[in-house]
Amino acid sequence: MRQRSLVALALVAVLTATTAGCTVERHWGGGSKTGGGGKAKVGLVTKTDTNPYFVELRAAAKAAADANGAEFSALAGQFDGDNDGQVRAIENLMQQGANTILITPSSSTGVLDAIDRARKAGVLVIALDTATEPDTAVDATFATDNFEAGRQQGAYVKAALAGKAPKLFMVDGTAGSTVDTQRHTGFLKGIGLTDASPEIKGKTPANGDQSLAQQGVENLLQRTTDINAVYTMNEPMGRGTYAALQARGLVNQIVMGSIDGGCEGVKNVRDGQYAATVMQFPKKMAEQGVLAAIDYAKTGKKPSGFVNTGSAVITDKPIPGVESQDTKWGLENCWGTK
């Protein structure tokens, strides 16, 4: 009787550990060693499991793990901003025996306690795509230099205006987020303005959402249509902005840029919805993160600091002095559905 009770309790414990709020691609046994002399057991936590960007990142991480004999499991929050879901994911991966956790934090501060617990347990933690605040909360960050991506967009828009003074709308992401702030300030650096510059004719936050961007720009256009440039923080917001401008017959008078490098965004550039986008490389982030995990499992050596995975301007209207690639190259190197 006592033996049956112990077996039942063990089964309950296993079920609890493997069903706590997130979907798992694959499980491994717990109790693994951390760095040095062991097999890499890599866990990935993304913001969601549906956004094409994170789908690409997850697929690239799994492919790199499979190619190098590492075990792999992927979890995600239920929505962008689901900090509690990401905390549960970290806890689940620790229970499963992960010796490396790769994470794209929904909030730069919302998962710090869970990350701290993982690191104290000997788990290597690497941020992908989005940095934590402070950045020393993780062992290393592999990501786009978002300030530089914004600067590249701003430099292109400035050059495309060909000496005309900018009359600018800024379509931002989520106020206060690290990525939004870095891209915004980088763009201003590239175009040669500050937040107080009178050349900025309007700003609207859109939380990365296409519909919110369209609504926000429609509201701005009720105040003025005398604009010639638009900054958009990502490509869905670029598409929403284009819809609002098209409805007013303004698309031909405006130079608009964006950032992401998704295949749909590259097609938007090819089709003339906006002049340029700045491509980032989630596949490279994922591959480098997995290789660092494998090295850690073998040697105990941890990466450190910020590793820039690069960015590139994509446009079919190249401008002297601004390094760029065309949309043919962009479609060969983009992420998402081609």
mmCIF file of C-alpha atoms in Angstrom:
data_model
loop_
_atom_site.group_PDB
_atom_site.id
_atom_site.type_symbol
_atom_site.label_atom_id
_atom_site.label_comp_id
_atom_site.label_asym_id
_atom_site.label_seq_id
_atom_site.Cartn_x
_atom_site.Cartn_y
_atom_site.Cartn_z
ATOM 1 C CA MET A 1 0.000 0.000 0.000
ATOM 2 C CA ARG A 2 2.785 2.376 0.948
ATOM 3 C CA GLN A 3 4.630 1.524 -2.292
ATOM 4 C CA ARG A 4 1.532 2.350 -4.410
ATOM 5 C CA SER A 5 1.165 5.701 -2.620
ATOM 6 C CA LEU A 6 4.765 6.639 -3.342
ATOM 7 C CA VAL A 7 4.332 5.761 -7.030
ATOM 8 C CA ALA A 8 1.174 7.914 -7.223
ATOM 9 C CA LEU A 9 2.954 10.870 -5.625
ATOM 10 C CA ALA A 10 5.821 10.532 -8.082
ATOM 11 C CA LEU A 11 3.413 10.564 -11.028
ATOM 12 C CA VAL A 12 1.697 13.701 -9.712
ATOM 13 C CA ALA A 13 5.061 15.440 -9.368
ATOM 14 C CA VAL A 14 6.011 14.597 -12.970
ATOM 15 C CA LEU A 15 2.684 15.779 -14.346
ATOM 16 C CA THR A 16 2.906 19.034 -12.388
ATOM 17 C CA ALA A 17 6.385 19.786 -13.696
ATOM 18 C CA THR A 18 5.456 19.180 -17.327
ATOM 19 C CA THR A 19 2.105 20.922 -17.624
ATOM 20 C CA ALA A 20 2.633 24.247 -15.873
ATOM 21 C CA GLY A 21 1.259 26.752 -18.318
ATOM 22 C CA CYS A 22 3.416 26.423 -21.468
ATOM 23 C CA THR A 23 3.688 24.094 -24.428
ATOM 24 C CA VAL A 24 6.835 21.950 -24.574
ATOM 25 C CA GLU A 25 8.251 20.644 -27.844
ATOM 26 C CA ARG A 26 10.386 17.970 -26.233
ATOM 27 C CA HIS A 27 11.277 16.849 -22.701
ATOM 28 C CA TRP A 28 14.421 15.383 -21.227
ATOM 29 C CA GLY A 29 15.091 13.928 -17.815
ATOM 30 C CA GLY A 30 15.951 16.245 -14.937
ATOM 31 C CA GLY A 31 19.062 16.223 -12.806
ATOM 32 C CA SER A 32 21.560 17.000 -15.578
ATOM 33 C CA LYS A 33 24.995 18.452 -14.970
ATOM 34 C CA THR A 34 25.599 22.112 -15.708
ATOM 35 C CA GLY A 35 28.677 23.346 -17.583
ATOM 36 C CA GLY A 36 31.689 21.124 -18.163
ATOM 37 C CA GLY A 37 31.855 17.558 -19.417
ATOM 38 C CA GLY A 38 28.169 17.039 -20.119
ATOM 39 C CA LYS A 39 25.689 17.049 -22.971
ATOM 40 C CA ALA A 40 24.067 20.344 -23.948
ATOM 41 C CA LYS A 41 20.436 20.516 -22.891
ATOM 42 C CA VAL A 42 19.110 23.733 -24.390
ATOM 43 C CA GLY A 43 15.831 25.380 -23.489
ATOM 44 C CA LEU A 44 14.395 28.262 -25.499
ATOM 45 C CA VAL A 45 11.789 30.696 -24.158
ATOM 46 C CA THR A 46 10.253 33.079 -26.712
ATOM 47 C CA LYS A 47 7.708 35.864 -26.267
ATOM 48 C CA THR A 48 5.066 33.884 -28.181
ATOM 49 C CA ASP A 49 5.020 30.744 -30.323
ATOM 50 C CA THR A 50 2.981 32.268 -33.173
ATOM 51 C CA ASN A 51 4.819 35.441 -34.263
ATOM 52 C CA PRO A 52 6.711 34.544 -37.490
ATOM 53 C CA TYR A 53 9.904 36.094 -36.115
ATOM 54 C CA PHE A 54 9.912 33.791 -33.099
ATOM 55 C CA VAL A 55 8.799 30.816 -35.194
ATOM 56 C CA GLU A 56 11.925 31.367 -37.318
ATOM 57 C CA LEU A 57 14.116 31.773 -34.232
ATOM 58 C CA ARG A 58 12.748 28.568 -32.690
ATOM 59 C CA ALA A 59 13.176 26.578 -35.910
ATOM 60 C CA ALA A 60 16.772 27.785 -36.306
ATOM 61 C CA ALA A 61 17.619 26.931 -32.693
ATOM 62 C CA LYS A 62 16.156 23.424 -33.028
ATOM 63 C CA ALA A 63 18.006 22.819 -36.297
ATOM 64 C CA ALA A 64 21.308 23.929 -34.741
ATOM 65 C CA ALA A 65 20.705 21.733 -31.694
ATOM 66 C CA ASP A 66 19.836 18.686 -33.819
ATOM 67 C CA ALA A 67 22.872 19.209 -36.046
ATOM 68 C CA ASN A 68 25.191 19.313 -33.043
ATOM 69 C CA GLY A 69 23.729 16.511 -30.927
ATOM 70 C CA ALA A 70 22.182 18.777 -28.283
ATOM 71 C CA GLU A 71 18.827 18.136 -26.650
ATOM 72 C CA PHE A 72 16.282 20.892 -27.202
ATOM 73 C CA SER A 73 12.981 22.087 -25.739
ATOM 74 C CA ALA A 74 11.005 25.216 -26.619
ATOM 75 C CA LEU A 75 8.461 27.092 -24.505
ATOM 76 C CA ALA A 76 6.728 30.428 -24.951
ATOM 77 C CA GLY A 77 4.496 32.951 -23.286
ATOM 78 C CA GLN A 78 0.870 32.917 -24.359
ATOM 79 C CA PHE A 79 1.066 36.502 -25.652
ATOM 80 C CA ASP A 80 3.589 39.320 -26.046
ATOM 81 C CA GLY A 81 4.015 40.668 -22.519
ATOM 82 C CA ASP A 82 3.199 37.406 -20.712
ATOM 83 C CA ASN A 83 5.908 37.706 -18.057
ATOM 84 C CA ASP A 84 4.291 35.134 -15.772
ATOM 85 C CA GLY A 85 4.232 32.609 -18.610
ATOM 86 C CA GLN A 86 7.930 33.161 -19.257
ATOM 87 C CA VAL A 87 8.738 32.778 -15.548
ATOM 88 C CA ARG A 88 6.896 29.433 -15.526
ATOM 89 C CA ALA A 89 8.790 28.422 -18.647
ATOM 90 C CA ILE A 90 12.157 29.111 -16.997
ATOM 91 C CA GLU A 91 11.107 27.132 -13.927
ATOM 92 C CA ASN A 92 9.927 24.221 -16.089
ATOM 93 C CA LEU A 93 13.189 24.123 -18.022
ATOM 94 C CA MET A 94 15.186 24.085 -14.787
ATOM 95 C CA GLN A 95 13.076 21.166 -13.538
ATOM 96 C CA GLN A 96 13.730 19.341 -16.797
ATOM 97 C CA GLY A 97 17.490 19.710 -16.373
ATOM 98 C CA ALA A 98 18.394 22.442 -18.864
ATOM 99 C CA ASN A 99 21.995 23.574 -18.591
ATOM 100 C CA THR A 100 21.401 26.538 -20.939
ATOM 101 C CA ILE A 101 18.315 28.725 -21.297
ATOM 102 C CA LEU A 102 17.953 31.057 -24.270
ATOM 103 C CA ILE A 103 15.260 33.704 -23.760
ATOM 104 C CA THR A 104 13.662 36.574 -25.655
ATOM 105 C CA PRO A 105 12.268 38.444 -22.634
ATOM 106 C CA SER A 106 8.817 39.983 -23.086
ATOM 107 C CA SER A 107 9.834 42.571 -20.521
ATOM 108 C CA SER A 108 13.426 43.582 -19.960
ATOM 109 C CA THR A 109 12.793 43.520 -16.200
ATOM 110 C CA GLY A 110 9.829 41.167 -15.718
ATOM 111 C CA VAL A 111 11.744 37.870 -15.591
ATOM 112 C CA LEU A 112 14.880 38.919 -13.733
ATOM 113 C CA ASP A 113 14.149 36.985 -10.522
ATOM 114 C CA ALA A 114 13.624 33.737 -12.416
ATOM 115 C CA ILE A 115 16.775 34.320 -14.459
ATOM 116 C CA ASP A 116 18.716 34.976 -11.256
ATOM 117 C CA ARG A 117 17.520 31.686 -9.767
ATOM 118 C CA ALA A 118 18.567 29.835 -12.907
ATOM 119 C CA ARG A 119 22.034 31.355 -12.964
ATOM 120 C CA LYS A 120 22.569 30.624 -9.275
ATOM 121 C CA ALA A 121 21.738 26.993 -10.067
ATOM 122 C CA GLY A 122 24.548 26.937 -12.637
ATOM 123 C CA VAL A 123 22.416 27.406 -15.754
ATOM 124 C CA LEU A 124 23.874 29.526 -18.565
ATOM 125 C CA VAL A 125 21.285 32.183 -19.534
ATOM 126 C CA ILE A 126 21.555 34.029 -22.845
ATOM 127 C CA ALA A 127 19.137 36.739 -23.990
ATOM 128 C CA LEU A 128 18.248 36.623 -27.678
ATOM 129 C CA ASP A 129 16.807 39.573 -29.621
ATOM 130 C CA THR A 130 15.841 41.653 -26.552
ATOM 131 C CA ALA A 131 18.241 42.754 -23.846
ATOM 132 C CA THR A 132 17.461 42.638 -20.150
ATOM 133 C CA GLU A 133 17.764 45.662 -17.874
ATOM 134 C CA PRO A 134 20.409 45.605 -16.620
ATOM 135 C CA ASP A 135 22.144 43.663 -19.349
ATOM 136 C CA THR A 136 24.272 41.973 -16.676
ATOM 137 C CA ALA A 137 21.169 40.074 -15.510
ATOM 138 C CA VAL A 138 22.074 37.440 -18.124
ATOM 139 C CA ASP A 139 25.438 35.941 -19.007
ATOM 140 C CA ALA A 140 25.352 37.314 -22.556
ATOM 141 C CA THR A 141 23.035 38.860 -25.144
ATOM 142 C CA PHE A 142 22.962 37.873 -28.820
ATOM 143 C CA ALA A 143 20.832 40.410 -30.664
ATOM 144 C CA THR A 144 20.476 43.110 -33.250
ATOM 145 C CA ASP A 145 22.057 46.402 -32.269
ATOM 146 C CA ASN A 146 18.690 48.144 -32.319
ATOM 147 C CA PHE A 147 20.169 51.616 -31.962
ATOM 148 C CA GLU A 148 22.282 50.949 -35.048
ATOM 149 C CA ALA A 149 19.275 49.550 -36.952
ATOM 150 C CA GLY A 150 17.358 52.729 -36.155
ATOM 151 C CA ARG A 151 20.334 54.850 -37.170
ATOM 152 C CA GLN A 152 20.539 53.025 -40.502
ATOM 153 C CA GLN A 153 16.860 53.716 -41.165
ATOM 154 C CA GLY A 154 17.286 57.387 -40.250
ATOM 155 C CA ALA A 155 20.380 57.791 -42.413
ATOM 156 C CA TYR A 156 18.559 56.294 -45.408
ATOM 157 C CA VAL A 157 15.489 58.515 -44.972
ATOM 158 C CA LYS A 158 17.686 61.604 -44.618
ATOM 159 C CA ALA A 159 19.623 60.757 -47.780
ATOM 160 C CA ALA A 160 16.435 59.963 -49.716
ATOM 161 C CA LEU A 161 15.039 63.411 -48.877
ATOM 162 C CA ALA A 162 17.932 64.790 -50.933
ATOM 163 C CA GLY A 163 18.472 67.941 -48.932
ATOM 164 C CA LYS A 164 14.833 68.678 -48.120
ATOM 165 C CA ALA A 165 14.076 69.502 -44.501
ATOM 166 C CA PRO A 166 12.225 66.558 -42.943
ATOM 167 C CA LYS A 167 8.566 66.893 -41.988
ATOM 168 C CA LEU A 168 8.312 63.745 -39.951
ATOM 169 C CA PHE A 169 5.792 61.409 -38.368
ATOM 170 C CA MET A 170 7.150 58.846 -35.895
ATOM 171 C CA VAL A 171 5.195 55.610 -35.418
ATOM 172 C CA ASP A 172 6.644 54.006 -32.285
ATOM 173 C CA GLY A 173 6.239 50.636 -30.598
ATOM 174 C CA THR A 174 5.532 50.059 -26.913
ATOM 175 C CA ALA A 175 6.471 53.071 -24.814
ATOM 176 C CA GLY A 176 9.329 52.359 -22.444
ATOM 177 C CA SER A 177 10.449 49.074 -24.012
ATOM 178 C CA THR A 178 14.158 48.692 -24.672
ATOM 179 C CA VAL A 179 13.821 47.844 -28.361
ATOM 180 C CA ASP A 180 11.430 50.734 -29.000
ATOM 181 C CA THR A 181 13.659 53.245 -27.231
ATOM 182 C CA GLN A 182 16.819 52.101 -28.985
ATOM 183 C CA ARG A 183 15.297 52.136 -32.467
ATOM 184 C CA HIS A 184 13.620 55.498 -31.881
ATOM 185 C CA THR A 185 16.759 57.222 -30.621
ATOM 186 C CA GLY A 186 18.897 55.569 -33.295
ATOM 187 C CA PHE A 187 16.587 56.859 -36.027
ATOM 188 C CA LEU A 188 16.802 60.405 -34.671
ATOM 189 C CA LYS A 189 20.590 60.122 -34.655
ATOM 190 C CA GLY A 190 20.597 58.950 -38.265
ATOM 191 C CA ILE A 191 18.290 61.667 -39.538
ATOM 192 C CA GLY A 192 19.949 64.349 -37.428
ATOM 193 C CA LEU A 193 17.084 65.366 -35.133
ATOM 194 C CA THR A 194 16.162 65.237 -31.451
ATOM 195 C CA ASP A 195 12.834 64.557 -29.775
ATOM 196 C CA ALA A 196 12.391 68.327 -29.401
ATOM 197 C CA SER A 197 13.017 69.129 -33.072
ATOM 198 C CA PRO A 198 10.195 71.113 -34.734
ATOM 199 C CA GLU A 199 10.632 68.947 -37.847
ATOM 200 C CA ILE A 200 8.747 66.209 -35.993
ATOM 201 C CA LYS A 201 5.116 66.871 -36.857
ATOM 202 C CA GLY A 202 3.574 64.050 -34.862
ATOM 203 C CA LYS A 203 4.223 60.853 -32.882
ATOM 204 C CA THR A 204 1.967 57.912 -32.130
ATOM 205 C CA PRO A 205 2.576 54.664 -30.204
ATOM 206 C CA ALA A 206 1.240 51.513 -31.854
ATOM 207 C CA ASN A 207 2.611 48.616 -29.748
ATOM 208 C CA GLY A 208 3.928 46.879 -32.844
ATOM 209 C CA ASP A 209 0.381 46.439 -34.174
ATOM 210 C CA GLN A 210 -0.696 47.124 -37.757
ATOM 211 C CA SER A 211 -4.236 48.261 -36.935
ATOM 212 C CA LEU A 212 -3.113 50.557 -34.124
ATOM 213 C CA ALA A 213 -0.544 52.108 -36.434
ATOM 214 C CA GLN A 214 -3.178 52.801 -39.078
ATOM 215 C CA GLN A 215 -5.509 54.369 -36.519
ATOM 216 C CA GLY A 216 -2.725 56.427 -34.982
ATOM 217 C CA VAL A 217 -1.533 57.804 -38.316
ATOM 218 C CA GLU A 218 -5.106 58.564 -39.388
ATOM 219 C CA ASN A 219 -5.429 60.654 -36.233
ATOM 220 C CA LEU A 220 -2.147 62.461 -36.943
ATOM 221 C CA LEU A 221 -3.248 63.204 -40.507
ATOM 222 C CA GLN A 222 -6.294 65.033 -39.156
ATOM 223 C CA ARG A 223 -3.845 67.599 -37.758
ATOM 224 C CA THR A 224 -1.569 67.906 -40.795
ATOM 225 C CA THR A 225 -0.864 66.258 -44.130
ATOM 226 C CA ASP A 226 2.230 68.397 -44.731
ATOM 227 C CA ILE A 227 4.759 65.608 -44.196
ATOM 228 C CA ASN A 228 7.474 64.023 -46.304
ATOM 229 C CA ALA A 229 8.969 61.333 -44.044
ATOM 230 C CA VAL A 230 7.796 58.596 -41.693
ATOM 231 C CA TYR A 231 9.663 56.446 -39.183
ATOM 232 C CA THR A 232 8.063 53.097 -38.317
ATOM 233 C CA MET A 233 9.439 50.902 -35.550
ATOM 234 C CA ASN A 234 8.565 47.614 -37.295
ATOM 235 C CA GLU A 235 7.065 46.305 -40.509
ATOM 236 C CA PRO A 236 3.493 45.565 -39.354
ATOM 237 C CA MET A 237 3.285 49.212 -38.297
ATOM 238 C CA GLY A 238 4.769 50.159 -41.668
ATOM 239 C CA ARG A 239 1.902 48.359 -43.386
ATOM 240 C CA GLY A 240 -0.675 50.079 -41.187
ATOM 241 C CA THR A 241 0.942 53.449 -41.839
ATOM 242 C CA TYR A 242 0.927 52.803 -45.581
ATOM 243 C CA ALA A 243 -2.818 52.061 -45.477
ATOM 244 C CA ALA A 244 -3.502 55.382 -43.730
ATOM 245 C CA LEU A 245 -1.308 57.337 -46.156
ATOM 246 C CA GLN A 246 -2.754 55.592 -49.196
ATOM 247 C CA ALA A 247 -6.292 56.517 -48.145
ATOM 248 C CA ARG A 248 -5.230 60.182 -48.220
ATOM 249 C CA GLY A 249 -3.309 59.886 -51.494
ATOM 250 C CA LEU A 250 -0.022 60.783 -49.794
ATOM 251 C CA VAL A 251 2.224 57.799 -50.454
ATOM 252 C CA ASN A 252 4.101 59.359 -53.378
ATOM 253 C CA GLN A 253 5.238 62.383 -51.372
ATOM 254 C CA ILE A 254 6.681 60.448 -48.435
ATOM 255 C CA VAL A 255 9.893 58.556 -47.710
ATOM 256 C CA MET A 256 9.099 55.824 -45.193
ATOM 257 C CA GLY A 257 11.441 53.338 -43.576
ATOM 258 C CA SER A 258 10.989 50.393 -41.237
ATOM 259 C CA ILE A 259 12.876 47.651 -39.387
ATOM 260 C CA ASP A 260 12.539 43.841 -39.250
ATOM 261 C CA GLY A 261 13.533 42.095 -42.458
ATOM 262 C CA GLY A 262 10.663 39.640 -42.542
ATOM 263 C CA CYS A 263 9.892 38.215 -45.979
ATOM 264 C CA GLU A 264 6.568 40.069 -46.057
ATOM 265 C CA GLY A 265 8.368 43.307 -45.206
ATOM 266 C CA VAL A 266 10.903 42.797 -47.983
ATOM 267 C CA LYS A 267 8.010 42.268 -50.405
ATOM 268 C CA ASN A 268 6.467 45.507 -49.099
ATOM 269 C CA VAL A 269 9.676 47.306 -50.082
ATOM 270 C CA ARG A 270 9.732 45.589 -53.478
ATOM 271 C CA ASP A 271 6.110 46.609 -54.063
ATOM 272 C CA GLY A 272 6.719 50.216 -53.057
ATOM 273 C CA GLN A 273 4.812 50.401 -49.762
ATOM 274 C CA TYR A 274 7.888 51.856 -48.094
ATOM 275 C CA ALA A 275 11.285 52.824 -49.399
ATOM 276 C CA ALA A 276 13.503 50.690 -47.179
ATOM 277 C CA THR A 277 13.575 48.290 -44.284
ATOM 278 C CA VAL A 278 16.439 47.276 -42.022
ATOM 279 C CA MET A 279 16.830 43.503 -41.845
ATOM 280 C CA GLN A 280 17.801 41.667 -38.675
ATOM 281 C CA PHE A 281 18.874 38.031 -38.468
ATOM 282 C CA PRO A 282 17.044 35.844 -35.917
ATOM 283 C CA LYS A 283 18.547 32.669 -37.411
ATOM 284 C CA LYS A 284 22.027 33.899 -36.567
ATOM 285 C CA MET A 285 20.980 34.769 -32.995
ATOM 286 C CA ALA A 286 19.563 31.288 -32.465
ATOM 287 C CA GLU A 287 22.490 29.431 -34.029
ATOM 288 C CA GLN A 288 25.094 31.367 -32.062
ATOM 289 C CA GLY A 289 23.128 30.862 -28.841
ATOM 290 C CA VAL A 290 22.980 27.090 -29.343
ATOM 291 C CA LEU A 291 26.695 26.884 -30.200
ATOM 292 C CA ALA A 292 27.505 28.802 -27.002
ATOM 293 C CA ALA A 293 25.338 26.321 -25.073
ATOM 294 C CA ILE A 294 27.204 23.376 -26.574
ATOM 295 C CA ASP A 295 30.560 24.917 -25.694
ATOM 296 C CA TYR A 296 29.372 25.587 -22.141
ATOM 297 C CA ALA A 297 28.212 21.993 -21.678
ATOM 298 C CA LYS A 298 31.597 20.693 -22.876
ATOM 299 C CA THR A 299 33.996 23.142 -21.256
ATOM 300 C CA GLY A 300 32.106 25.177 -18.661
ATOM 301 C CA LYS A 301 33.103 28.352 -20.520
ATOM 302 C CA LYS A 302 30.407 31.052 -20.609
ATOM 303 C CA PRO A 303 30.041 33.811 -23.203
ATOM 304 C CA SER A 304 29.715 37.349 -21.912
ATOM 305 C CA GLY A 305 28.597 40.801 -22.978
ATOM 306 C CA PHE A 306 26.666 41.909 -26.056
ATOM 307 C CA VAL A 307 27.119 40.103 -29.375
ATOM 308 C CA ASN A 308 25.774 42.077 -32.344
ATOM 309 C CA THR A 309 24.223 39.728 -34.920
ATOM 310 C CA GLY A 310 24.063 42.458 -37.561
ATOM 311 C CA SER A 311 21.560 44.383 -39.656
ATOM 312 C CA ALA A 312 21.301 45.470 -43.293
ATOM 313 C CA VAL A 313 19.330 48.124 -45.198
ATOM 314 C CA ILE A 314 17.073 46.572 -47.862
ATOM 315 C CA THR A 315 15.910 48.826 -50.701
ATOM 316 C CA ASP A 316 15.484 48.909 -54.458
ATOM 317 C CA LYS A 317 16.314 52.627 -54.413
ATOM 318 C CA PRO A 318 19.978 52.640 -53.383
ATOM 319 C CA ILE A 319 21.556 55.934 -52.405
ATOM 320 C CA PRO A 320 25.284 56.745 -52.556
ATOM 321 C CA GLY A 321 26.815 56.766 -49.097
ATOM 322 C CA VAL A 322 24.235 54.392 -47.581
ATOM 323 C CA GLU A 323 25.249 50.745 -47.747
ATOM 324 C CA SER A 324 22.312 48.559 -48.791
ATOM 325 C CA GLN A 325 21.140 45.351 -50.444
ATOM 326 C CA ASP A 326 18.292 44.987 -52.950
ATOM 327 C CA THR A 327 15.060 43.079 -52.379
ATOM 328 C CA LYS A 328 16.305 40.074 -54.383
ATOM 329 C CA TRP A 329 19.057 39.636 -51.795
ATOM 330 C CA GLY A 330 16.535 40.426 -49.095
ATOM 331 C CA LEU A 331 14.195 37.631 -50.176
ATOM 332 C CA GLU A 332 17.102 35.184 -50.167
ATOM 333 C CA ASN A 333 18.003 36.115 -46.590
ATOM 334 C CA CYS A 334 14.696 37.102 -44.968
ATOM 335 C CA TRP A 335 12.845 35.234 -42.251
ATOM 336 C CA GLY A 336 9.240 34.045 -42.331
ATOM 337 C CA THR A 337 7.196 32.699 -45.241
ATOM 338 C CA LYS A 338 8.776 33.506 -48.605
#
